[in-house]
């Protein structure tokens, strides 16, 4: 999530069982930390009272409080010096045991926290020591013990509170494990298999592949020199010649043995589901069912139930508008409670593209059930999940067609904070051209994918897309302010040429209309290289339009050139991966915020190039991208929670916050972390990662929002890429059927059309029994047929032989046809026909 963040957790350090090292030469900054005779100058909230018992400061904390800050014991006026490292110590008890929050922070809104710790207090008590480096000069920082949030009453006592400077800052050295870096999850049996060795040697080294204790393959490394992204001297290992599936493999080279991995045709099936299941617990405005997501259930957030102020009747920022809107629903964008149209736009578009790929790609397989409340109805689960966000985006549109850029809290909140406990006022922020065009694009896409399942929702989306397009043309330069970053991210973007191109492309695909065709063809984005080395993202979306023009059926003049541009981009990313010893299709000089999503989006392009061409090199490039994400990287970590022996699990989030509160969960399996970010904007990263080489600019700490956040627009390409890889099975390249299909619409009118298809056997053997399958673009339906029996599921039609035309001899053809029922929008010929399950040529 690209933003300037004001309130954040800066450091969380494990409690120590002893008082630690003394800092005798440094002045004590706590005026009264021993409470021998008085509690002065400490203070408490109105619901507490002090009791000096046995030289300790105690207080009975009432039950029934909601938030940690509902009951506080605090001390003001603590001076901090920027860059100074401090040791904060105290002895504390909880009766019965409780988890509290110990903070050193700004004493006023936005309550920026310089240290945030969560001591688990016991009845017998423990001594705790935490260290932090102050990011600011401040004469009056506040020490606060936040004690609220418990349903039952309890007693808190504290003693020997101390804060002293002069500590040598800890030098953070990541534990990178064995020097042989592998994909810790799995390789496909007949796919690429590569690893990286970190070594000081410049000479080739012998390597051994083992399954358990058995040696199954041996070879020699290829020295690659110094890798600029990590500063490491590295070698490559290629063991792709081994194709036997199994578990418990390891690679040994230069005296080091890798973490274990599998070789499996099915290892990505779980991720295909998990990456999509991520979105349900991100939903706003509805309770998350613990029966569907065990351990992740929670009350509905932002529905107007106290302490929420709700999203059902939201005002604008002061001076922006004089109306209120119901903008409930949608997905929380990231680890905060904001909802942003431009980030939601790319996310929901990529989820809808996961579905559209099942209609248009030869290797696409079915999408698994996602265990959401809508499961079991007539709509595919992935579309039901996408609908939750798309319906929210529609609510952000004004009657004049313009769309509000975002909705979020008036001020930043701290961590942890479950959505239903957020007390902040919610505000609509100004409309923007970028947000308006995002809605135009996603609503046009929704119009075609939902048409077979919910014609009314599809029609409403198309109408909204048209209104948004007209409004954006009338207001082409209404930009979100780069200074509007209090309480939520700015998502500012002052170049919307790419959004215009994306919206025009989606509207053309959906409608086939001349206005949108002409805009696409005249746009500079149409002939520009929209596939940057760094990949595309929410602020650079022309690639979304280009990819859909290339992979979704349409009649755009010059479409072959569009498809060739995707192949050229694939070749570029393959060249990047080939030149990079860690094998990723992303290797810039510096890594950016959300670099893992850039890796994934480049993998999406490679996957699309394979879907278009069937060339194995593009498939292998997309598959190999997961090696980097799953542990073949400088840090030897899988960036996807729940996958790999060592994986990220402390992503920045207000409710997946187990690092801060053991009662809360880690992010769900299938959550991707943002990844290395050379700019290290947050204080945790700045304290730990100064001078880092690009790949080392990452830390799995909940306070590092710049390197370790989770977001919907990072999990969306993970969902696309994991579905693509899961669909490749064991990596065997599928064969093409020996067939050729002609599809001709002979007549069309407002309510229908007639189509004739010819299937020709281009092989040398008879086809004995045939079933031809294709998909319509939108809500078209196949009606009465001749020479074939037709069935339809959603947009997908299957035509089966009759008894008299069951057998197609080599070089011969069968012809059949049908009368179709028209639907609003374009009706192009399908790109993909499969005969008995294998793709035909056209």
Short mmCIF file of C-alpha atoms in Angstrom, two decimals, residues 336-595:
data_model
loop_
_atom_site.label_atom_id
_atom_site.label_comp_id
_atom_site.label_asym_id
_atom_site.label_seq_id
_atom_site.Cartn_x
_atom_site.Cartn_y
_atom_site.Cartn_z
CA UNK A 336 -5.63 -0.79 7.95
CA UNK A 337 -9.35 -0.09 7.66
CA UNK A 338 -9.27 2.09 4.55
CA UNK A 339 -11.01 1.32 1.26
CA UNK A 340 -9.54 2.79 -1.92
CA UNK A 341 -11.08 2.71 -5.39
CA UNK A 342 -7.83 2.68 -7.36
CA UNK A 343 -6.41 -0.19 -5.34
CA UNK A 344 -9.70 -2.03 -5.28
CA UNK A 345 -9.97 -1.56 -9.04
CA UNK A 346 -6.83 -3.46 -10.02
CA UNK A 347 -7.57 -6.10 -7.38
CA UNK A 348 -11.11 -6.93 -8.44
CA UNK A 349 -10.07 -6.79 -12.11
CA UNK A 350 -7.43 -9.44 -11.55
CA UNK A 351 -9.87 -11.67 -9.66
CA UNK A 352 -12.34 -11.39 -12.52
CA UNK A 353 -9.46 -12.22 -14.87
CA UNK A 354 -8.79 -15.40 -12.90
CA UNK A 355 -12.32 -16.40 -13.88
CA UNK A 356 -12.10 -15.18 -17.50
CA UNK A 357 -8.97 -17.22 -18.00
CA UNK A 358 -11.03 -20.38 -17.42
CA UNK A 359 -13.01 -19.46 -20.55
CA UNK A 360 -10.12 -18.53 -22.82
CA UNK A 361 -6.90 -20.38 -21.88
CA UNK A 362 -6.21 -23.95 -23.06
CA UNK A 363 -4.66 -25.11 -19.78
CA UNK A 364 -7.05 -23.34 -17.40
CA UNK A 365 -8.70 -25.62 -14.89
CA UNK A 366 -11.75 -25.12 -12.67
CA UNK A 367 -11.54 -22.73 -9.75
CA UNK A 368 -12.03 -24.46 -6.40
CA UNK A 369 -14.79 -23.67 -3.94
CA UNK A 370 -13.72 -20.85 -1.62
CA UNK A 371 -15.84 -21.63 1.45
CA UNK A 372 -17.62 -18.29 1.51
CA UNK A 373 -21.22 -17.59 2.57
CA UNK A 374 -22.37 -17.59 -1.06
CA UNK A 375 -20.83 -20.99 -1.84
CA UNK A 376 -23.35 -23.36 -3.36
CA UNK A 377 -25.38 -20.81 -5.28
CA UNK A 378 -25.37 -20.62 -9.08
CA UNK A 379 -22.52 -18.11 -9.32
CA UNK A 380 -18.85 -19.23 -9.30
CA UNK A 381 -17.28 -18.46 -5.92
CA UNK A 382 -14.54 -16.30 -7.40
CA UNK A 383 -17.17 -14.04 -8.96
CA UNK A 384 -19.16 -13.89 -5.75
CA UNK A 385 -16.00 -12.75 -3.98
CA UNK A 386 -15.27 -10.20 -6.70
CA UNK A 387 -18.85 -8.97 -6.48
CA UNK A 388 -18.36 -8.00 -2.83
CA UNK A 389 -15.74 -5.47 -3.90
CA UNK A 390 -17.39 -4.42 -7.15
CA UNK A 391 -20.64 -3.60 -5.37
CA UNK A 392 -18.69 -1.30 -3.05
CA UNK A 393 -17.01 0.43 -5.99
CA UNK A 394 -20.44 1.15 -7.47
CA UNK A 395 -21.48 2.80 -4.19
CA UNK A 396 -18.57 5.23 -4.49
CA UNK A 397 -20.05 6.74 -7.68
CA UNK A 398 -21.96 10.03 -7.58
CA UNK A 399 -25.05 10.54 -9.76
CA UNK A 400 -22.96 12.65 -12.15
CA UNK A 401 -20.69 9.66 -12.80
CA UNK A 402 -17.61 10.80 -10.89
CA UNK A 403 -16.26 8.45 -8.23
CA UNK A 404 -14.90 9.20 -4.77
CA UNK A 405 -11.23 8.29 -4.49
CA UNK A 406 -11.35 6.65 -1.06
CA UNK A 407 -13.04 6.29 2.32
CA UNK A 408 -11.18 5.80 5.59
CA UNK A 409 -10.69 6.97 9.15
CA UNK A 410 -10.29 10.64 10.00
CA UNK A 411 -6.98 9.81 11.71
CA UNK A 412 -4.57 6.91 11.77
CA UNK A 413 -5.18 4.22 14.36
CA UNK A 414 -2.70 2.07 16.22
CA UNK A 415 -2.13 -1.66 16.24
CA UNK A 416 -3.78 -4.00 17.01
CA UNK A 417 -7.35 -2.88 16.32
CA UNK A 418 -10.07 -5.14 14.98
CA UNK A 419 -12.39 -3.48 12.47
CA UNK A 420 -15.46 -3.58 14.71
CA UNK A 421 -13.54 -1.78 17.47
CA UNK A 422 -12.40 1.16 15.33
CA UNK A 423 -13.92 4.29 16.93
CA UNK A 424 -12.72 6.79 14.33
CA UNK A 425 -14.99 9.00 12.27
CA UNK A 426 -15.14 7.78 8.66
CA UNK A 427 -14.84 10.25 5.80
CA UNK A 428 -15.33 10.28 2.04
CA UNK A 429 -12.49 11.94 0.16
CA UNK A 430 -12.84 13.95 -3.07
CA UNK A 431 -13.69 12.39 -6.39
CA UNK A 432 -10.87 11.79 -8.86
CA UNK A 433 -10.53 11.02 -12.54
CA UNK A 434 -8.38 8.00 -11.73
CA UNK A 435 -11.03 6.49 -9.45
CA UNK A 436 -13.74 7.22 -12.00
CA UNK A 437 -11.84 5.43 -14.75
CA UNK A 438 -11.10 2.48 -12.46
CA UNK A 439 -14.83 2.04 -12.03
CA UNK A 440 -15.40 2.42 -15.77
CA UNK A 441 -12.91 -0.40 -16.40
CA UNK A 442 -14.00 -2.83 -13.68
CA UNK A 443 -17.71 -2.23 -14.27
CA UNK A 444 -17.29 -2.95 -17.99
CA UNK A 445 -15.46 -6.18 -17.15
CA UNK A 446 -18.11 -7.08 -14.57
CA UNK A 447 -20.83 -6.49 -17.16
CA UNK A 448 -19.53 -9.31 -19.31
CA UNK A 449 -18.45 -11.84 -16.65
CA UNK A 450 -21.63 -11.55 -14.56
CA UNK A 451 -24.03 -11.50 -17.53
CA UNK A 452 -24.66 -15.28 -17.58
CA UNK A 453 -25.37 -15.33 -13.83
CA UNK A 454 -27.02 -12.03 -12.92
CA UNK A 455 -28.21 -10.00 -15.89
CA UNK A 456 -29.44 -7.18 -13.68
CA UNK A 457 -26.12 -6.74 -11.90
CA UNK A 458 -24.33 -6.90 -15.25
CA UNK A 459 -26.59 -4.25 -16.77
CA UNK A 460 -26.15 -1.99 -13.75
CA UNK A 461 -22.39 -2.25 -14.08
CA UNK A 462 -22.45 -1.42 -17.78
CA UNK A 463 -24.59 1.63 -17.12
CA UNK A 464 -22.22 2.73 -14.34
CA UNK A 465 -19.22 2.20 -16.63
CA UNK A 466 -20.78 4.42 -19.30
CA UNK A 467 -21.56 7.17 -16.77
CA UNK A 468 -18.02 6.98 -15.41
CA UNK A 469 -16.50 7.18 -18.88
CA UNK A 470 -18.55 10.25 -19.78
CA UNK A 471 -17.74 11.91 -16.47
CA UNK A 472 -14.02 11.25 -16.83
CA UNK A 473 -13.97 12.71 -20.34
CA UNK A 474 -15.69 15.81 -18.97
CA UNK A 475 -13.28 15.98 -16.00
CA UNK A 476 -9.99 14.58 -17.31
CA UNK A 477 -7.64 16.10 -14.73
CA UNK A 478 -9.24 15.83 -11.29
CA UNK A 479 -6.38 14.31 -9.33
CA UNK A 480 -6.18 13.03 -5.77
CA UNK A 481 -4.00 15.22 -3.57
CA UNK A 482 -0.57 13.85 -2.66
CA UNK A 483 -1.01 15.61 0.70
CA UNK A 484 -4.22 13.80 1.64
CA UNK A 485 -2.50 11.13 3.73
CA UNK A 486 -3.92 11.48 7.24
CA UNK A 487 -5.84 8.40 8.31
CA UNK A 488 -5.22 6.60 5.03
CA UNK A 489 -2.98 6.35 2.02
CA UNK A 490 -2.95 9.07 -0.60
CA UNK A 491 -2.96 6.91 -3.74
CA UNK A 492 -2.27 10.06 -5.71
CA UNK A 493 -1.75 9.77 -9.47
CA UNK A 494 -1.45 12.79 -11.76
CA UNK A 495 -1.13 10.84 -15.03
CA UNK A 496 -4.35 9.09 -16.00
CA UNK A 497 -3.60 8.35 -19.66
CA UNK A 498 -3.17 4.71 -18.68
CA UNK A 499 -6.49 4.65 -16.84
CA UNK A 500 -8.24 6.11 -19.90
CA UNK A 501 -6.69 3.38 -22.06
CA UNK A 502 -7.64 0.60 -19.65
CA UNK A 503 -11.23 1.85 -19.34
CA UNK A 504 -11.60 2.25 -23.11
CA UNK A 505 -10.22 -1.25 -23.69
CA UNK A 506 -12.65 -2.85 -21.23
CA UNK A 507 -15.60 -0.88 -22.60
CA UNK A 508 -14.67 -1.86 -26.14
CA UNK A 509 -14.38 -5.54 -25.25
CA UNK A 510 -17.74 -5.39 -23.46
CA UNK A 511 -19.65 -3.43 -26.10
CA UNK A 512 -17.72 -3.56 -29.38
CA UNK A 513 -18.70 0.07 -29.91
CA UNK A 514 -16.89 2.44 -32.27
CA UNK A 515 -16.30 5.18 -29.67
CA UNK A 516 -14.23 2.91 -27.49
CA UNK A 517 -12.50 1.16 -30.40
CA UNK A 518 -11.40 4.51 -31.83
CA UNK A 519 -10.15 5.71 -28.43
CA UNK A 520 -8.08 2.56 -27.96
CA UNK A 521 -6.54 2.77 -31.41
CA UNK A 522 -5.72 6.49 -31.03
CA UNK A 523 -4.29 6.22 -27.52
CA UNK A 524 -0.49 6.55 -27.23
CA UNK A 525 -0.70 3.73 -24.69
CA UNK A 526 -1.86 1.38 -27.43
CA UNK A 527 1.50 1.34 -29.19
CA UNK A 528 3.73 2.20 -26.24
CA UNK A 529 5.66 -0.41 -24.26
CA UNK A 530 3.28 -0.62 -21.32
CA UNK A 531 5.15 -3.55 -19.77
CA UNK A 532 7.85 -1.86 -17.71
CA UNK A 533 10.79 -3.85 -16.37
CA UNK A 534 9.45 -3.17 -12.89
CA UNK A 535 5.98 -4.42 -13.79
CA UNK A 536 2.58 -2.76 -13.59
CA UNK A 537 0.62 -1.73 -10.48
CA UNK A 538 -2.35 0.33 -9.32
CA UNK A 539 -0.77 3.54 -10.62
CA UNK A 540 0.22 2.07 -13.99
CA UNK A 541 -2.68 0.08 -15.41
CA UNK A 542 -2.35 0.27 -19.19
CA UNK A 543 -1.02 -3.30 -19.08
CA UNK A 544 -4.39 -4.48 -17.76
CA UNK A 545 -6.09 -3.15 -20.86
CA UNK A 546 -3.43 -4.59 -23.16
CA UNK A 547 -3.61 -8.03 -21.54
CA UNK A 548 -7.38 -8.21 -21.85
CA UNK A 549 -7.33 -7.03 -25.46
CA UNK A 550 -4.86 -9.84 -26.13
CA UNK A 551 -6.53 -12.66 -24.19
CA UNK A 552 -10.28 -11.92 -24.15
CA UNK A 553 -12.13 -12.35 -27.46
CA UNK A 554 -12.77 -9.11 -29.36
CA UNK A 555 -12.71 -7.75 -32.92
CA UNK A 556 -10.18 -4.94 -32.48
CA UNK A 557 -8.41 -4.13 -35.76
CA UNK A 558 -4.74 -5.09 -35.52
CA UNK A 559 -5.33 -7.45 -32.58
CA UNK A 560 -2.49 -9.69 -33.73
CA UNK A 561 -0.06 -6.85 -32.98
CA UNK A 562 -1.55 -6.54 -29.52
CA UNK A 563 -0.92 -10.22 -28.89
CA UNK A 564 2.62 -9.95 -30.24
CA UNK A 565 3.30 -7.11 -27.78
CA UNK A 566 2.51 -9.47 -24.90
CA UNK A 567 4.93 -12.02 -26.30
CA UNK A 568 7.59 -9.31 -26.60
CA UNK A 569 7.02 -8.39 -22.96
CA UNK A 570 7.35 -12.05 -22.06
CA UNK A 571 10.67 -12.21 -23.87
CA UNK A 572 11.86 -9.17 -21.95
CA UNK A 573 10.98 -10.73 -18.60
CA UNK A 574 12.61 -14.00 -19.61
CA UNK A 575 15.81 -12.10 -20.38
CA UNK A 576 15.67 -10.44 -16.96
CA UNK A 577 15.23 -13.80 -15.25
CA UNK A 578 18.04 -15.39 -17.27
CA UNK A 579 20.43 -12.63 -16.24
CA UNK A 580 19.49 -12.84 -12.56
CA UNK A 581 21.11 -15.56 -10.48
CA UNK A 582 17.96 -15.83 -8.35
CA UNK A 583 15.83 -16.40 -11.45
CA UNK A 584 13.07 -13.87 -10.84
CA UNK A 585 11.58 -11.85 -13.74
CA UNK A 586 12.15 -8.72 -11.66
CA UNK A 587 15.64 -7.38 -11.05
CA UNK A 588 15.80 -3.57 -10.98
CA UNK A 589 18.60 -1.58 -9.44
CA UNK A 590 16.43 -0.78 -6.44
CA UNK A 591 13.40 -2.65 -5.12
CA UNK A 592 10.15 -0.76 -4.60
CA UNK A 593 7.23 -0.86 -2.22
CA UNK A 594 5.39 -4.11 -2.85
CA UNK A 595 8.20 -5.57 -4.95
#
